[in-house]
CSV table of C-alpha atoms and ligand atoms in Angstrom, one decimal:
chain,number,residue,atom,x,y,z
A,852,UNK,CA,0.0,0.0,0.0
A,853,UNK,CA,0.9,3.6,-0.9
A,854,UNK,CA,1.6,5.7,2.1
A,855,UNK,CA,-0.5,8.6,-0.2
A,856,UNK,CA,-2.4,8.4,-2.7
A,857,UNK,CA,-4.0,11.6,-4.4
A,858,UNK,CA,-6.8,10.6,-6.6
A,859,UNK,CA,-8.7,13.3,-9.1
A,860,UNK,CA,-8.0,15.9,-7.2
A,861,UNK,CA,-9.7,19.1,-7.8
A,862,UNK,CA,-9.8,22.3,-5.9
A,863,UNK,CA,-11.7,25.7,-6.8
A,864,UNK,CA,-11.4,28.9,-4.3
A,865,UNK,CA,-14.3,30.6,-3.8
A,866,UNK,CA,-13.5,33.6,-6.6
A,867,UNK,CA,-13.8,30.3,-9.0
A,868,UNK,CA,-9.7,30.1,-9.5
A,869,UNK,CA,-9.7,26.4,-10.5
A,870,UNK,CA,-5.9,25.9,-9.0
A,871,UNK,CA,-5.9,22.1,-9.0
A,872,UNK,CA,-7.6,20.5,-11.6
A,873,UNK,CA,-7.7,16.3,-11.5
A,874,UNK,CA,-4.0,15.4,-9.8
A,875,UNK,CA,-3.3,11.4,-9.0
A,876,UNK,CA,-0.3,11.2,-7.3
A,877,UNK,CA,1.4,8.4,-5.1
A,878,UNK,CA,4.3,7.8,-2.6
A,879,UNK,CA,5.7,4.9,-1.1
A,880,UNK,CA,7.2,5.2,2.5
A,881,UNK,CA,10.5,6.8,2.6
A,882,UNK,CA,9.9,8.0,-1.3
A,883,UNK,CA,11.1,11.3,-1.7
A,884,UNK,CA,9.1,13.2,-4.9
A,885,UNK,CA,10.0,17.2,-5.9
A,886,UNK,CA,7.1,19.0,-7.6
A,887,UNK,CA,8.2,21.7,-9.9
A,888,UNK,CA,6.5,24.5,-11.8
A,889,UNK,CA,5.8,28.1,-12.1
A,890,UNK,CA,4.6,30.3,-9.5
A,891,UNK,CA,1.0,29.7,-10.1
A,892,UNK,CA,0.7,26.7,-11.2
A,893,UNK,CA,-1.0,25.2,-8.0
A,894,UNK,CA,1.7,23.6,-6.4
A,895,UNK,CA,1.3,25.1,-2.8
A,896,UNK,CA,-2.8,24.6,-3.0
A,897,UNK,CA,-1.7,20.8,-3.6
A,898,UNK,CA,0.3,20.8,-0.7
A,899,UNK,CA,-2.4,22.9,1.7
A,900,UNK,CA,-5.4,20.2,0.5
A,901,UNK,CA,-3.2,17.3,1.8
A,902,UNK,CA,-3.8,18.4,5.0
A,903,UNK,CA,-7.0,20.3,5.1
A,904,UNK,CA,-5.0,23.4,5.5
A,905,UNK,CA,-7.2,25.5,2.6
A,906,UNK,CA,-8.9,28.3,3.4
A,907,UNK,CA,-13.2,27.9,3.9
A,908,UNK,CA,-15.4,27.9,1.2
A,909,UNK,CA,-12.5,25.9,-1.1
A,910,UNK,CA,-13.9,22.8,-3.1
A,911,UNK,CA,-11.4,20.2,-3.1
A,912,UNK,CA,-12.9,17.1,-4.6
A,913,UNK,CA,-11.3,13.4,-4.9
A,914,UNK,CA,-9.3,11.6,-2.4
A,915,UNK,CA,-6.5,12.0,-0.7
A,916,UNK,CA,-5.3,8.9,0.7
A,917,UNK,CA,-3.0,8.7,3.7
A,918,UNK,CA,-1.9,5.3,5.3
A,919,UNK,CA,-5.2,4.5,3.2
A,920,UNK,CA,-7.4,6.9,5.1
A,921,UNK,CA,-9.5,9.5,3.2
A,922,UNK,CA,-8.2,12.5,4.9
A,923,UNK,CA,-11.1,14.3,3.1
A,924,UNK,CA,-13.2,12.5,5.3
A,925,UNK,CA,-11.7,13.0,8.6
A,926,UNK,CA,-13.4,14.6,11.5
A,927,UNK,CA,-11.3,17.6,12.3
A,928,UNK,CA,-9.8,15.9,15.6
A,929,UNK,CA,-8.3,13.6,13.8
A,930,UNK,CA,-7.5,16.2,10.6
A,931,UNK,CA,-5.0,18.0,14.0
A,932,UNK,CA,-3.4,14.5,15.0
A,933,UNK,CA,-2.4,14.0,11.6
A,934,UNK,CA,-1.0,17.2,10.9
A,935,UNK,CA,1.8,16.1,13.5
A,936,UNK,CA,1.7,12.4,14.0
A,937,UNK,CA,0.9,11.7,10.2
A,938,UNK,CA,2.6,14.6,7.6
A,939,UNK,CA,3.6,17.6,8.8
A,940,UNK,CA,4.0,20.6,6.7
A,941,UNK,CA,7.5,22.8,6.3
A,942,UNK,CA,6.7,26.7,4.8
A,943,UNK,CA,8.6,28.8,3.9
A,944,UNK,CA,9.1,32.3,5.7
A,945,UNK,CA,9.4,30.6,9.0
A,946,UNK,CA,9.5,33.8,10.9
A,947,UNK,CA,5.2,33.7,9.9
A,948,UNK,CA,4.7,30.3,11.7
A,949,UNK,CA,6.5,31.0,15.0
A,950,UNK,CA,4.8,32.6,18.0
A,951,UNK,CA,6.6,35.3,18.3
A,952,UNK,CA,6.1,35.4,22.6
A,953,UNK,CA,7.1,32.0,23.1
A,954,UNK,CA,10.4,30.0,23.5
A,955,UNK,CA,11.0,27.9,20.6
A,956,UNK,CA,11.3,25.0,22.9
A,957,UNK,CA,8.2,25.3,24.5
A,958,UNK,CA,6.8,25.8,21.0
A,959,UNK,CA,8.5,21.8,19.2
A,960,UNK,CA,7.4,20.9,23.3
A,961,UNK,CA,3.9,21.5,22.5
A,962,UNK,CA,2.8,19.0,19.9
A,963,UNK,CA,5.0,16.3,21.7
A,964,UNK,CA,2.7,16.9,25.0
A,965,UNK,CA,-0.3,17.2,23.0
A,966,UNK,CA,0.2,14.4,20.7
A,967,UNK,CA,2.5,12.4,21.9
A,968,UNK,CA,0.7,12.6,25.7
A,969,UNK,CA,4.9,13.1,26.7
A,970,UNK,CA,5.3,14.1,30.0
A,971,UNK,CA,6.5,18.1,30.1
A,972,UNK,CA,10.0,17.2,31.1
A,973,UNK,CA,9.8,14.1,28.5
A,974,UNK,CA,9.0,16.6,26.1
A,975,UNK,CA,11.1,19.2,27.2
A,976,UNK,CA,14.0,16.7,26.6
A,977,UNK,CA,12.7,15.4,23.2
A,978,UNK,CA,12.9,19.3,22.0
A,979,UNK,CA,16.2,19.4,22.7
A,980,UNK,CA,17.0,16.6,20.9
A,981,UNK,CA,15.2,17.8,18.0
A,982,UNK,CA,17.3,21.1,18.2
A,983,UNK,CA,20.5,19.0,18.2
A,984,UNK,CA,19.3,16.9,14.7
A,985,UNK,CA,18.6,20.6,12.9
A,986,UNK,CA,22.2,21.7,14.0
A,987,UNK,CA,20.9,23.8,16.8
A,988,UNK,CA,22.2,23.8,20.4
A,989,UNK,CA,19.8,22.2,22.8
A,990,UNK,CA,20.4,25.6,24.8
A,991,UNK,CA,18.5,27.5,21.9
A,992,UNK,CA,15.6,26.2,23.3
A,993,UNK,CA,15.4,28.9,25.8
A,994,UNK,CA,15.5,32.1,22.5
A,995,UNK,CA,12.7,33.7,21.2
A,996,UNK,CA,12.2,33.6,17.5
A,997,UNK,CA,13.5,37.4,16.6
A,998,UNK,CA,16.6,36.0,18.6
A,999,UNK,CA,18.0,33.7,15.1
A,1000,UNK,CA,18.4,34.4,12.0
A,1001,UNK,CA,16.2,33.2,9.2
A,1002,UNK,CA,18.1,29.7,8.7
A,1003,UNK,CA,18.1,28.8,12.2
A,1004,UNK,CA,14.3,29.8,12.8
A,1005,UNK,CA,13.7,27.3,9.4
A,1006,UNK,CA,15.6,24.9,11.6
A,1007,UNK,CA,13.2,25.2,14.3
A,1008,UNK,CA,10.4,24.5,12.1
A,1009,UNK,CA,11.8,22.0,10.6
A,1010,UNK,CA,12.3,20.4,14.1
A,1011,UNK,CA,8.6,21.2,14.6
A,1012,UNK,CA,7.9,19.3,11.4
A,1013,UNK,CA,9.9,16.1,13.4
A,1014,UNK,CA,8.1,16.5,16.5
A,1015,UNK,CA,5.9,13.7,16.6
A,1016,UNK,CA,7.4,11.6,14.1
A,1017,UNK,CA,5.3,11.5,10.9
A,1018,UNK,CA,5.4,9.4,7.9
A,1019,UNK,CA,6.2,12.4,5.3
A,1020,UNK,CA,7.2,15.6,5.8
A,1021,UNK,CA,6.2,18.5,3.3
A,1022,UNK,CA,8.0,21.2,2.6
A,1023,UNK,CA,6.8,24.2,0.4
A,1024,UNK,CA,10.3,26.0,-1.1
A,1025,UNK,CA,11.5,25.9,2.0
A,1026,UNK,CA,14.3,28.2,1.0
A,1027,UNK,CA,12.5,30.9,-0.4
A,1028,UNK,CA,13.3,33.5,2.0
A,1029,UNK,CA,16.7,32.8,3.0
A,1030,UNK,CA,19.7,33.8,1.4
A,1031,UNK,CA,21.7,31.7,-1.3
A,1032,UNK,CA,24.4,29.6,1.0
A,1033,UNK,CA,21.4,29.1,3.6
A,1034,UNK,CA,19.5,27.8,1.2
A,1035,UNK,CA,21.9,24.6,0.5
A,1036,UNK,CA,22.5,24.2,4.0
A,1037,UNK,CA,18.7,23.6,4.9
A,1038,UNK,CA,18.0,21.6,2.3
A,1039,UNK,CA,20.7,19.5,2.7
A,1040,UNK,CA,19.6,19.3,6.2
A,1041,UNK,CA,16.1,18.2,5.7
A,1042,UNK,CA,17.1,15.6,2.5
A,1043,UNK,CA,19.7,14.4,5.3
A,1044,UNK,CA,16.7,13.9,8.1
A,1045,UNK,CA,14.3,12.4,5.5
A,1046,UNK,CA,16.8,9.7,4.4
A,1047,UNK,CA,18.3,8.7,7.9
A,1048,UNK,CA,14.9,8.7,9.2
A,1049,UNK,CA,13.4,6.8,6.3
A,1050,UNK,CA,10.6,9.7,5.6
A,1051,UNK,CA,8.4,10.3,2.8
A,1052,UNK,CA,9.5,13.4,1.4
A,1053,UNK,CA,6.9,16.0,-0.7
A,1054,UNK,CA,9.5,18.6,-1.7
A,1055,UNK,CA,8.0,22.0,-3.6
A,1056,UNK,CA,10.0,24.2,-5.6
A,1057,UNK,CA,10.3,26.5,-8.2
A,1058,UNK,CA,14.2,24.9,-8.8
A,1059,UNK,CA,14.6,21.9,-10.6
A,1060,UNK,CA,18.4,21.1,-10.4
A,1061,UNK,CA,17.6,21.2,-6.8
A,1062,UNK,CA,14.5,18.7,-6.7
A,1063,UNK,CA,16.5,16.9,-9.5
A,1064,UNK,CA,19.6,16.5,-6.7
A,1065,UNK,CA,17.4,15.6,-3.8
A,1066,UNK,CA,14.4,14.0,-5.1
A,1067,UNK,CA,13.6,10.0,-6.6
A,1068,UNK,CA,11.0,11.5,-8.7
A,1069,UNK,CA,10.0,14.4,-10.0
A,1070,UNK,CA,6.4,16.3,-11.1
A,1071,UNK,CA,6.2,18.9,-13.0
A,1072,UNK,CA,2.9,21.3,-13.0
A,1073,UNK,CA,1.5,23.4,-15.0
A,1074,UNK,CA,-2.1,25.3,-15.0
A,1075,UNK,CA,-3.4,23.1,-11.7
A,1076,UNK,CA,-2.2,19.7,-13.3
A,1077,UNK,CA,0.7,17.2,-13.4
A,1078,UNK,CA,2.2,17.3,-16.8
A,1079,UNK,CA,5.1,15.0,-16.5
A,1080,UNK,CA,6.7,12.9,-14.0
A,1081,UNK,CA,9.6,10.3,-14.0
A,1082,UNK,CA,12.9,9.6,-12.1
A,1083,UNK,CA,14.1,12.7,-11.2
A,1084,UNK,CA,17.4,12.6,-13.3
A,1085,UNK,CA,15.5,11.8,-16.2
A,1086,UNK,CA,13.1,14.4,-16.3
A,1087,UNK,CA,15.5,17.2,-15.5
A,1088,UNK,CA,17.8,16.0,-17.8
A,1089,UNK,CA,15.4,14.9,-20.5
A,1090,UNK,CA,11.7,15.7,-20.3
A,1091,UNK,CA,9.5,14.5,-22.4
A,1092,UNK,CA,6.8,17.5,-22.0
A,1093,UNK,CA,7.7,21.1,-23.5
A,1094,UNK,CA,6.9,22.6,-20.0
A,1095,UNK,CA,9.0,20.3,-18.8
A,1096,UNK,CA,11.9,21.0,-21.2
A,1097,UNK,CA,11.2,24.7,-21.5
A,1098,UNK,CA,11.7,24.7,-17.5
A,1099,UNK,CA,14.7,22.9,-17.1
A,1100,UNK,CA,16.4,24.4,-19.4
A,1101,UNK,CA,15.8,27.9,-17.5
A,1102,UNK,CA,17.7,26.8,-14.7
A,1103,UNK,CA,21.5,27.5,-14.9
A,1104,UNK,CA,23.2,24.2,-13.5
A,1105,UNK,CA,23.3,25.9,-10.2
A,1106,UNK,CA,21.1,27.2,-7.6
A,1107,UNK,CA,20.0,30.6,-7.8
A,1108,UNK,CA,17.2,32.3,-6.7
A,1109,UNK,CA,17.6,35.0,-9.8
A,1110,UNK,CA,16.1,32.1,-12.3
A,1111,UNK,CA,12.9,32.2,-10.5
A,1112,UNK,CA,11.4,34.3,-13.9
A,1113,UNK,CA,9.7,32.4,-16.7
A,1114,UNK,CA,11.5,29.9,-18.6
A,1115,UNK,CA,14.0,30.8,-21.4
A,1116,UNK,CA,12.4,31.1,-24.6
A,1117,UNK,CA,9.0,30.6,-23.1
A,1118,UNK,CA,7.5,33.7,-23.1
A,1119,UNK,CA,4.6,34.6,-20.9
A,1120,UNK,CA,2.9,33.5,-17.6
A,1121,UNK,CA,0.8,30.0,-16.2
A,1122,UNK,CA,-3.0,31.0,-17.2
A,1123,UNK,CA,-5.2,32.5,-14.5
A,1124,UNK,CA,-7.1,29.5,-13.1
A,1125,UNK,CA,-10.3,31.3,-13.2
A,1126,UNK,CA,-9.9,31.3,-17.1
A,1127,UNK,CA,-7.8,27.9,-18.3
A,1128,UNK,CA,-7.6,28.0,-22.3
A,1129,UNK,CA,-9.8,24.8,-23.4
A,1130,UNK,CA,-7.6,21.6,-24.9
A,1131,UNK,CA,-4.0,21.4,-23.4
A,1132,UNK,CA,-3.7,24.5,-21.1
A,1133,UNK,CA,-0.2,25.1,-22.3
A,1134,UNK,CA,-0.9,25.4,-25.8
A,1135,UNK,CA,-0.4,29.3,-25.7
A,1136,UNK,CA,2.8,29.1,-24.7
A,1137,UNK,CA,3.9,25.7,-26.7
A,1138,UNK,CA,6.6,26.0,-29.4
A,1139,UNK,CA,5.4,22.5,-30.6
A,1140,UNK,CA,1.8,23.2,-30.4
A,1141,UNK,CA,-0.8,21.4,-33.2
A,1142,UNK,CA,-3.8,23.5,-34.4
A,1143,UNK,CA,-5.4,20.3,-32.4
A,1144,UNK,CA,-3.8,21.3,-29.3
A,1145,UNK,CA,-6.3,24.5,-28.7
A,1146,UNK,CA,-9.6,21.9,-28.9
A,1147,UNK,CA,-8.0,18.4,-27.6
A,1148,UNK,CA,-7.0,17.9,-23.8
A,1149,UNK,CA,-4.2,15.6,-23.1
A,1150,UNK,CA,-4.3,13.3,-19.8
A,1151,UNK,CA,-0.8,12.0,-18.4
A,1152,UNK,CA,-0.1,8.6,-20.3
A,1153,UNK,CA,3.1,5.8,-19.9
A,1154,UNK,CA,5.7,7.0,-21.7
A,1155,UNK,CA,8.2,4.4,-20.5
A,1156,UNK,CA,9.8,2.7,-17.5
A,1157,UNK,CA,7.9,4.9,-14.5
A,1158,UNK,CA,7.1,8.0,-16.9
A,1159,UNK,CA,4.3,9.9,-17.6
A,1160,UNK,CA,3.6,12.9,-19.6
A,1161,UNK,CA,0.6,15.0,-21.2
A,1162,UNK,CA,1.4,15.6,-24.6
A,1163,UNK,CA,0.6,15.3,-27.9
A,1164,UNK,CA,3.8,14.5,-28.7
A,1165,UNK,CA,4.2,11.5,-26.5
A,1166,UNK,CA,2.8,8.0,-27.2
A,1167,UNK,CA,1.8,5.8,-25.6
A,1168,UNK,CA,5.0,3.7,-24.5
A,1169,UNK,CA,3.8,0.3,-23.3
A,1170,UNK,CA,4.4,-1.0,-26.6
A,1171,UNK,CA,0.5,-1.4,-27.2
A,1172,UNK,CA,-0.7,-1.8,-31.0
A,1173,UNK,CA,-2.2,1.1,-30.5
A,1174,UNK,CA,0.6,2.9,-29.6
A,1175,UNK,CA,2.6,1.5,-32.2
A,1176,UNK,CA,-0.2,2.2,-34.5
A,1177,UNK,CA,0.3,5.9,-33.4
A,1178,UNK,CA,3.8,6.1,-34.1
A,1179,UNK,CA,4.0,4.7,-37.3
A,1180,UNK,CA,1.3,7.1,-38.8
A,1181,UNK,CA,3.3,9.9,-37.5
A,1182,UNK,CA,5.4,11.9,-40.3
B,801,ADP,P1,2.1,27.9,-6.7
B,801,ADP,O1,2.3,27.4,-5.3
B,801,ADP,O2,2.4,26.9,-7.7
B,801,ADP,O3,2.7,29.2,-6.9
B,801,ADP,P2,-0.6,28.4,-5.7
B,801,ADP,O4,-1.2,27.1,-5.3
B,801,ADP,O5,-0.2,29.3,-4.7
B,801,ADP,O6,0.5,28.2,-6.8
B,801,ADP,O7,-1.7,29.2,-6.6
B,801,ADP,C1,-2.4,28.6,-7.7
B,801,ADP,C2,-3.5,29.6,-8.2
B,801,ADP,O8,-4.5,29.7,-7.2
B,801,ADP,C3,-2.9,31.0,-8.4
B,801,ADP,O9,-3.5,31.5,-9.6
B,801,ADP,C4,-3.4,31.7,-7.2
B,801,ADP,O10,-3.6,33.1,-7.5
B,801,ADP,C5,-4.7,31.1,-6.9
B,801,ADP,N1,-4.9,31.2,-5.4
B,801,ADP,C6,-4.1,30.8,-4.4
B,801,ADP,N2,-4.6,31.0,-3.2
B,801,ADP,C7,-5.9,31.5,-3.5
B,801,ADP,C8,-7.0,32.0,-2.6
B,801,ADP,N3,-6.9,31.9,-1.3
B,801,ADP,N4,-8.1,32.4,-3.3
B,801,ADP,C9,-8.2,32.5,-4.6
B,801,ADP,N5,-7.2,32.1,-5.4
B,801,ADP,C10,-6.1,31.6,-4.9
B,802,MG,MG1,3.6,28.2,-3.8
């Protein structure tokens, strides 16, 4: 059994912006997968439905299957335990999530005592353990948040995310906000807890070489869907999808923050999801686009060992007659 599995997942906020528009998605235990696209493209409203973080009044539609409970259909009791015990979630702009009149601490102590039903001093002792695993003294327990700097308050949430031990930790660009050498230090760090601690890992960015380095697979999205996903390697190195291709090749073989603008030769935004163009939703912005492109949508399809993809362009790979029959007719 998967430890999630997204199934047609669909989720409209209330202005009608359709952000997330039919996403299957699945992850063994301790699989690591990067999701990759433009700002826009949906990627943190994926990551808030997981865990019934959206705000009211959203339609999220399909399941969401985690340790093969709907958490759709959770009461919200349960919807708070597994927010810690189950997946936590890792932002970014950390300084946002802290309580800013409170010890860090007291604040990774909470859940544990909450959660866990620790003792104070058990929990108290567990924090500081945490605080050792993010590369913090145990002593930095006793700061407030305005007392660190940006990467070390990201290291306390990132202990947060630890607290009660869940299954998969999720992490929205958690880098964003922090300066360049930062950046590679924390997500080196939470690669590092993932593996050693055998974690599922959901990790969101706009950076491909980065998901490509730290990830097993990869998905890219575009317009509230998943376009493409494969190995990671192989679909930073070789995607099969022109969003796919058009965005890696933006990305200058190291990180930097400045290649967060819209993919080389790819001119243009994502769509606004209150307005998606009918057929394939990238067809605007294709450079391989078909006049069939603009009325025909494209659902992901096998495109060989553990790959999918959207596209016109790709067939069918299972080696179906079909497929073939595809193929051959092609000029
Ligand atoms: P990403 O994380 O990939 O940048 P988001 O999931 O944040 O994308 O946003 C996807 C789309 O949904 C965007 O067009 C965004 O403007 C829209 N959106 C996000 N949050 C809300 C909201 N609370 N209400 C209405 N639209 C929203
Ligand atoms: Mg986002």
């Amino acid at each position: 059994m998967s430890l999630l599995d997204v199934r047609n997942l669909e989720v409209t906020y209330p202005g009608g912006a359709a952000a997330v528009r039919g996403v299957n998605l699945s992850l063994a235990a301790g699989e690591k997968l990067g999701i990759a696209g433009e700002s826009g493209c949906g990627k943190s409203t994926l990551a808030l439905a997981l865990l019934r973080l959206l705000p009211s009044g959203t339609r999220v539609t399909g399941e969401i299957l985690l340790n093969g409970e709907d958490v759709l259909a959770m009461k919200w009791g349960r919807v708070r335990a597994v927010r810690w015990a189950g997946a936590s979630i890792v932002f970014q702009g950390a300084m946002h999530s802290l309580n800013a009149v409170h010890r860090v601490g007291d604040q990774i102590a909470e859940p544990i005592l909450l959660h866990r039903k620790a003792t104070p001093a058990g929990a108290k002792k567990r924090a500081g353990e945490l605080l050792e695993q993010v590369g913090l003294p145990a002593a930095r327990a006793s700061s407030y948040p305005h007392e660190l700097s940006g990467g070390q308050r990201q290291r306390v949430m990132i202990a947060m995310a630890l607290a009660c031990d869940p299954g998969l930790i999720i992490a929205d660009e958690p880098t964003t906000a922090l300066d360049v050498m930062i950046q590679a230090q924390i997500l080196r760090l939470i690669e590092g807890l993932v593996s050693d601690q055998d974690l599922a890992l959901i990790m969101i960015s706009h950076d491909l070489a980065v998901l490509a380095d730290t990830c097993d697979r990869l998905a890219v999205m575009y317009a509230g869907r998943v376009v493409e996903e494969g190995p990671a390697r192989q679909v930073y190195d070789d995607a099969l999808h022109p969003y796919g291709k058009a965005l890696s090749e933006a990305f200058p073989r190291i990180g930097d923050p400045a290649s967060r603008f819209a993919p080389r030769g790819l001119p243009g935004d994502p769509p606004d999801p209150v307005s998606v163009p009918s057929g394939c939703a990238f067809h605007p912005r294709c450079p391989v686009a078909l006049d069939s492109c603009s009325q025909d949508d494209q659902a992901l399809r096998e495109a060989g060992a553990g790959r999918r993809a959207a596209c016109v362009h790709v067939y069918e790979a299972s080696g179906a007659p079909e497929a073939e029959a595809a193929r051959s007719s092609t000029p």
